[in-house]
Coordinates of C-alpha atoms in Angstrom, one line a residue:
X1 CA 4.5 21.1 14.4
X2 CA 6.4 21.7 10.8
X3 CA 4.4 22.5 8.0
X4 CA 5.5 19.3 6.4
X5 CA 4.5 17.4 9.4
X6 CA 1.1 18.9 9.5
X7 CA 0.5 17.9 5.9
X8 CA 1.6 14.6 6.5
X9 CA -0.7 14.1 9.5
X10 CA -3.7 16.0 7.7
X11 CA -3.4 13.4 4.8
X12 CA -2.3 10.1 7.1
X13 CA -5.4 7.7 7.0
X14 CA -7.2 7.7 10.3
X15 CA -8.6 4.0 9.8
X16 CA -7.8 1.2 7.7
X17 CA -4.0 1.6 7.6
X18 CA -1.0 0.0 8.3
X19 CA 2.0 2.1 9.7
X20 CA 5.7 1.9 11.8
X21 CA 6.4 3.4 15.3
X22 CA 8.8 4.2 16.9
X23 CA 9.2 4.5 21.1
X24 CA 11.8 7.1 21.8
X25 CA 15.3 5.9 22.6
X26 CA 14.1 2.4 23.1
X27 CA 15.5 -0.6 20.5
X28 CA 12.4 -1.9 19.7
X29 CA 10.6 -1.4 16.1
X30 CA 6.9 -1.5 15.5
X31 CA 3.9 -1.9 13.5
X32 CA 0.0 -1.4 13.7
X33 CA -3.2 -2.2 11.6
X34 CA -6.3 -1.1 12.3
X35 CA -9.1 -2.5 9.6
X36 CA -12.6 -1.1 9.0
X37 CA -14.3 -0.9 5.8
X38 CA -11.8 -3.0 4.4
X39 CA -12.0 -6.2 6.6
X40 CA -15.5 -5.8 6.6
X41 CA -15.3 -6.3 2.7
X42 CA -13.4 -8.9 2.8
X43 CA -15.1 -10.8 5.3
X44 CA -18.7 -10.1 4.4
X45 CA -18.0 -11.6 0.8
X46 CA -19.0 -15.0 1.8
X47 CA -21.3 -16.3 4.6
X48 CA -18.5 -17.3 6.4
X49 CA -19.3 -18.9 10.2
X50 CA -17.8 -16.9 13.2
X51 CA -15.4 -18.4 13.8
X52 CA -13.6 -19.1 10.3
X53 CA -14.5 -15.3 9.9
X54 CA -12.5 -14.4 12.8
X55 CA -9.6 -16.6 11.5
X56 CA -9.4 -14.7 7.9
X57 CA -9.6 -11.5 9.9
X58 CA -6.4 -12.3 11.9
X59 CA -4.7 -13.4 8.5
X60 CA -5.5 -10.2 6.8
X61 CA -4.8 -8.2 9.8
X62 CA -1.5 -9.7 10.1
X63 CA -0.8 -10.1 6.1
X64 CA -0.9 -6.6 6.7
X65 CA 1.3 -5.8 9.6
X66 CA 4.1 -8.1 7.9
X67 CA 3.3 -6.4 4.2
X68 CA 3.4 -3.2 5.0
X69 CA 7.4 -3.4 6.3
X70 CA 9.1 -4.9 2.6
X71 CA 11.1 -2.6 0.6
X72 CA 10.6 -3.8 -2.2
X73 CA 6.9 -3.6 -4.8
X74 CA 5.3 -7.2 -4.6
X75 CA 3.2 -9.1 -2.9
X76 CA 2.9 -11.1 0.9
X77 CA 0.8 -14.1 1.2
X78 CA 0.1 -16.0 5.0
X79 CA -1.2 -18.9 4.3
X80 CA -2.2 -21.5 7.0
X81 CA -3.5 -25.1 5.8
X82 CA -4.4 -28.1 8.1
X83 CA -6.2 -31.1 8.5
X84 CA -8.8 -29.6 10.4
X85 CA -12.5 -28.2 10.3
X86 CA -10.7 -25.5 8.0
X87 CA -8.4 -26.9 5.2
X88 CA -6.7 -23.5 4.4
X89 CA -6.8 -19.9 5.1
X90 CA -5.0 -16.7 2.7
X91 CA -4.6 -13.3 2.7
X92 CA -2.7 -11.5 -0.4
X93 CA -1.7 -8.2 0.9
X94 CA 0.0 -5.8 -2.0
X95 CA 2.6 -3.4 -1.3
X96 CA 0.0 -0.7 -2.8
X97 CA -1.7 -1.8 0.2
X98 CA -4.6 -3.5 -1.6
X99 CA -5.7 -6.8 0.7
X100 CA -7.7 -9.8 -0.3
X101 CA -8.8 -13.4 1.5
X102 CA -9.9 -16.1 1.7
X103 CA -11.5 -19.3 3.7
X104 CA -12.0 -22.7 2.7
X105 CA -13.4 -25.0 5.4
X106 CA -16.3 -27.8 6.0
X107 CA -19.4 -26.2 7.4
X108 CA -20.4 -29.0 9.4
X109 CA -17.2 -29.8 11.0
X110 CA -16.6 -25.8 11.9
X111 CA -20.1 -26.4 13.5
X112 CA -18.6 -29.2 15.7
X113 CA -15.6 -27.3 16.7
X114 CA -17.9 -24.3 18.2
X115 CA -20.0 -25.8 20.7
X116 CA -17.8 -24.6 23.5
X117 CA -18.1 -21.6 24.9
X118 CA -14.8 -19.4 23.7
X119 CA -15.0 -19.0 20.0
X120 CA -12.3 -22.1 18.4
X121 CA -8.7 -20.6 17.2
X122 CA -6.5 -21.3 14.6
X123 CA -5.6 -24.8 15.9
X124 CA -8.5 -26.0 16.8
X125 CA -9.8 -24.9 13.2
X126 CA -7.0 -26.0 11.3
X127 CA -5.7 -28.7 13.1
X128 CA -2.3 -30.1 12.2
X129 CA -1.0 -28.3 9.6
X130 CA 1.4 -25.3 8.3
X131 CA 1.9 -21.5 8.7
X132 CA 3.3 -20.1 5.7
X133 CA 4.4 -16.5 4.6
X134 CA 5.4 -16.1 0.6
X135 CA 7.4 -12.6 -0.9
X136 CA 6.4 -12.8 -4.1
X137 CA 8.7 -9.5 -6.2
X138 CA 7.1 -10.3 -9.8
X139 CA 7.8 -12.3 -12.3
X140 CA 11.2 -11.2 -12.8
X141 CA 12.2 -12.9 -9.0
X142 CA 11.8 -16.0 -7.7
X143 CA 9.1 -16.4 -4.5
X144 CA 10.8 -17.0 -1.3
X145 CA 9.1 -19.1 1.5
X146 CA 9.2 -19.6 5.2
X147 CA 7.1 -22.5 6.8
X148 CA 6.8 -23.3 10.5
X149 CA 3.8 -25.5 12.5
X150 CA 0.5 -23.9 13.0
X151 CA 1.4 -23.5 17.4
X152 CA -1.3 -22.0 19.4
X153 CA -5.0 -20.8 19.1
X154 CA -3.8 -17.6 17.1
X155 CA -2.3 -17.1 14.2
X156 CA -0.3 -14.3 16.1
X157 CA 1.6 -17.5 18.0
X158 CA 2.9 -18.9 14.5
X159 CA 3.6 -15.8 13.3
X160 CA 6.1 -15.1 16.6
X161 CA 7.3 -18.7 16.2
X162 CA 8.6 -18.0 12.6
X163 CA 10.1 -15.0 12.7
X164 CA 12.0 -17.0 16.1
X165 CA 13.2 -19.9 13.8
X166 CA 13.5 -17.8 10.7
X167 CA 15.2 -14.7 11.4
X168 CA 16.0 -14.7 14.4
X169 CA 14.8 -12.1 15.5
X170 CA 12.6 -12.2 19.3
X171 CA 8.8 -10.4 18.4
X172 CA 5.3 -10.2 20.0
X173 CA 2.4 -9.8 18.1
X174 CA -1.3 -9.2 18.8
X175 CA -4.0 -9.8 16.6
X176 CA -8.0 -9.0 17.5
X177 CA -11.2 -9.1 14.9
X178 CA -14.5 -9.1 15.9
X179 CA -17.9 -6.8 15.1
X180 CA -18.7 -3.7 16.3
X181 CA -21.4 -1.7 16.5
X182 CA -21.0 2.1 15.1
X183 CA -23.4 4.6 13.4
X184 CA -23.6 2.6 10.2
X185 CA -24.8 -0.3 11.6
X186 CA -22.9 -3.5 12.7
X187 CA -19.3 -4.0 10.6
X188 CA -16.4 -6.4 11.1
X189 CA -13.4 -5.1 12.4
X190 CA -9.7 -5.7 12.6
X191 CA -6.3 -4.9 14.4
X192 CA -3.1 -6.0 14.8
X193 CA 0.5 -4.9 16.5
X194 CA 3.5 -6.0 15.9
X195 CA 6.6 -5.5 18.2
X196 CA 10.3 -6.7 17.5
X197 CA 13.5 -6.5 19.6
X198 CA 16.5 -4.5 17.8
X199 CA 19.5 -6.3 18.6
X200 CA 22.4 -4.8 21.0
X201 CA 25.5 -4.1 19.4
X202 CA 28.7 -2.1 20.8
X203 CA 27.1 1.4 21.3
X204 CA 23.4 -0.1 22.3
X205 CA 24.9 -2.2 24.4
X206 CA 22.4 -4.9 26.1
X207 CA 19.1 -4.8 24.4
X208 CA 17.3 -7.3 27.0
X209 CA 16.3 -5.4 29.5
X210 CA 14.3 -3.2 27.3
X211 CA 13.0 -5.8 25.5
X212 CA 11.2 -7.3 28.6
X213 CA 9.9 -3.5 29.4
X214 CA 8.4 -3.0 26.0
X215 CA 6.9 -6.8 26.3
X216 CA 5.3 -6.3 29.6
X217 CA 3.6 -2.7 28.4
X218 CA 2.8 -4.8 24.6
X219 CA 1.2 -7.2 26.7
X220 CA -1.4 -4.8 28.4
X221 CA -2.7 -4.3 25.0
X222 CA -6.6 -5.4 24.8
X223 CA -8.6 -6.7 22.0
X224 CA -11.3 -4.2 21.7
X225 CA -8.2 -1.2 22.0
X226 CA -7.4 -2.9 18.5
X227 CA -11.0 -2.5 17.5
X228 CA -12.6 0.7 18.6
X229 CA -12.8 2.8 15.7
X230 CA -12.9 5.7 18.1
X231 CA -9.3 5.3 19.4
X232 CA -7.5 6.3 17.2
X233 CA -3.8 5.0 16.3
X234 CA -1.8 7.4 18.5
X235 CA -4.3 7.6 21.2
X236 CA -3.6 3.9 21.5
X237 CA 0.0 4.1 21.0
X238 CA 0.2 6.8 24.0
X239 CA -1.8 4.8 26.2
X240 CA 1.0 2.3 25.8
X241 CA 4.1 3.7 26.1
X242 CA 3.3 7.3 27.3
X243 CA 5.7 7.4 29.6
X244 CA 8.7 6.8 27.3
X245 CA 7.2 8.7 24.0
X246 CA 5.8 7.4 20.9
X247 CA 5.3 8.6 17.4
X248 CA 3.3 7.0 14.5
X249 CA 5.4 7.2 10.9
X250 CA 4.8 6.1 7.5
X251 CA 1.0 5.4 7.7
X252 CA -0.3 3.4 4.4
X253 CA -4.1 3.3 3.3
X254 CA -5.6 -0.2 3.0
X255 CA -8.6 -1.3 0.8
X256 CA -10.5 -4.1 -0.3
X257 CA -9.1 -4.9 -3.8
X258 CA -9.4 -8.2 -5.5
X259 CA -7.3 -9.2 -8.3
X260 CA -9.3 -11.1 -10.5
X261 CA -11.1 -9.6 -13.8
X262 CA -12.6 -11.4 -17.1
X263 CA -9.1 -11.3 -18.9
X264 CA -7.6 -13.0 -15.8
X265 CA -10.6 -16.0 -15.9
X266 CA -10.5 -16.3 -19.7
X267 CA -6.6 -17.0 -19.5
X268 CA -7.5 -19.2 -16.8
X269 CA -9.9 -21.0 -19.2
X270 CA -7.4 -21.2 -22.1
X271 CA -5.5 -23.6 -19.1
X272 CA -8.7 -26.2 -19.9
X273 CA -8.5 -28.4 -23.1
X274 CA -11.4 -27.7 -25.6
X275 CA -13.4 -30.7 -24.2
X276 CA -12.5 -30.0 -20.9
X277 CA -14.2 -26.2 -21.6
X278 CA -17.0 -27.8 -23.0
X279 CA -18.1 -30.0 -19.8
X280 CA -18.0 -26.4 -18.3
X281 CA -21.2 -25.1 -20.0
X282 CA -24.3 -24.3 -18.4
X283 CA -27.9 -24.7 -19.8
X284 CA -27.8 -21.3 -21.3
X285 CA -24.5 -22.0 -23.0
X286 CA -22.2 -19.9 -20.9
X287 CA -19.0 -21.0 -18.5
X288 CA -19.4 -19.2 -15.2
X289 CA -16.7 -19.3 -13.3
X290 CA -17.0 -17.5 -9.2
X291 CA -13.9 -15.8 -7.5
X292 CA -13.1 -17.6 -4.6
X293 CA -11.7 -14.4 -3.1
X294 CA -14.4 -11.7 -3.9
X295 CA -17.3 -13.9 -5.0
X296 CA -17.9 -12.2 -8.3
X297 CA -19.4 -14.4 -10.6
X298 CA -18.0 -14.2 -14.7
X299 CA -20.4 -15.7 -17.0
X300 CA -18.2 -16.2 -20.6
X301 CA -19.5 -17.5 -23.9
X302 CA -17.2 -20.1 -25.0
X303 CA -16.4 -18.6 -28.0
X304 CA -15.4 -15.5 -26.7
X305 CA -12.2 -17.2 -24.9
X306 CA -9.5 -17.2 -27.4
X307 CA -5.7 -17.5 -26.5
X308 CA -6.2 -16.1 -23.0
X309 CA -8.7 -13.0 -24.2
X310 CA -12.2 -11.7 -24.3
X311 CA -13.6 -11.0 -27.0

């Protein structure tokens, strides 16, 4: 190993990361995500059920894989809103890899869903609806948008069926959360991988048969491989494609970040007429206002929003 490689893999994240491989000589591209600390975060912010837990999990996870490809400094949202038990699911992943989500869905009816005995996917949570997936490049850009059907009970089945009517482009993807017990106690974990076909061209030549290789090893991939915090990336890598070679590039560290701060909520406030601001007061005289994402709760004086800012 080269000194520069040995620095890179001394300082490469072991957990909560997001990064490309590569199997040797083969034309397939890949990602994987494996979340610790940081879907646990995310997750245990609200007392979400189960299953809508498990749900947010897959959308960070792959938020994530997709995120952690662009080129450019911005933002991905997946989004997924139905008509179901859950009306809408987001994660924000930043190219900084920062990550936030978010669930919003009717106790009662997720209750309903759950009495079998496999834990309800994504259609049976969100019922008819849409999968989308927003680049947002700043303000200076407009967003660009790709929506597709909410198909299957993953959110790993929309996500194949979108890049397939999108780009083009043929790609399997596997998504796993659950919790796991480890010597901190019990956590909520996350994992994803992402594989996608490279097309054939004059000196590749045919691509397919390749493709069905790499999809039949992909496929052998199990849920708690994607979330054993003692496997580590390239352990699991090798276990699936040993036999051809496999290295692990361009690892990114993920956290737990929220966006929101009291500037951010007082602007938000300026949005509200005056009488609008003052229907908003509590009994103490204070607005609070909670982040949906994080759950931090802001507690404002009225007059200290002025033109977006706190005093």
């Amino acid at each position: 190993m080269t000194d520069q490689a040995h620095d890179h893999a001394a300082t490469a994240p072991a957990d909560d990361l997001a990064a490309a491989f590569q199997i040797e000589g083969w034309p397939v591209r890949g990602r994987i995500v494996r979340l610790g600390q940081t879907i646990d975060t995310i997750l245990s912010a609200h007392a979400y059920p189960e299953p809508v837990a498990a749900l947010l999990g897959e959308a960070c996870a792959l938020a994530a894989l997709v995120g952690s490809s662009l080129k450019f400094e911005g933002r991905l949202i997946v989004q997924a809103q139905g008509d179901g038990p859950v009306r809408y699911v987001v994660a924000d992943y930043g190219t900084d890899g920062q990550m936030r989500g978010y669930c919003r869905f009717d106790e009662a009816e997720v209750a309903a869903a759950s009495q079998g005995f496999a834990r309800p996917g994504a259609r049976s949570l969100l019922g008819q609806g849409v999968f989308v997936m927003t680049l947002d490049r700043g303000p200076d850009f407009e967003r660009t948008q790709g929506i597709t059907p909410i198909e299957g009970e993953s959110l790993s089945l929309a996500a194949e069926h979108y890049f397939q009517q999108s780009e083009q482009i043929p790609t399997r993807v596997r998504l796993a959360v659950g919790s796991v017990v480890t010597d901190e106690g019990v956590g909520w974990r996350a994992g994803g991988a992402l594989i996608q076909l490279i097309a054939g061209d004059e000196a590749r030549g045919s691509t397919e048969e390749a493709w069905d290789r790499s999809r039949a090893l992909f496929q052998t991939l199990a849920d708690d491989e994607l979330l054993d915090p003692t496997i580590t990336p390239e352990v699991l890598l090798f276990r699936l494609f040993h036999e051809d070679g496999v290295r692990l590039e361009d690892a990114l560290a993920l956290v737990a970040q929220c966006r929101c701060s009291r500037e951010r909520i007082a602007g938000v406030l300026t949005s509200f007429d005056p009488a609008e601001r003052a229907d908003m007061v509590e009994a103490d005289g204070k607005i609070r206002v909670t982040c949906e994402y994080c759950a931090t709760v802001y507690d404002l004086a009225p007059e200290e929003v002025v033109a977006g800012q706190v005093l």
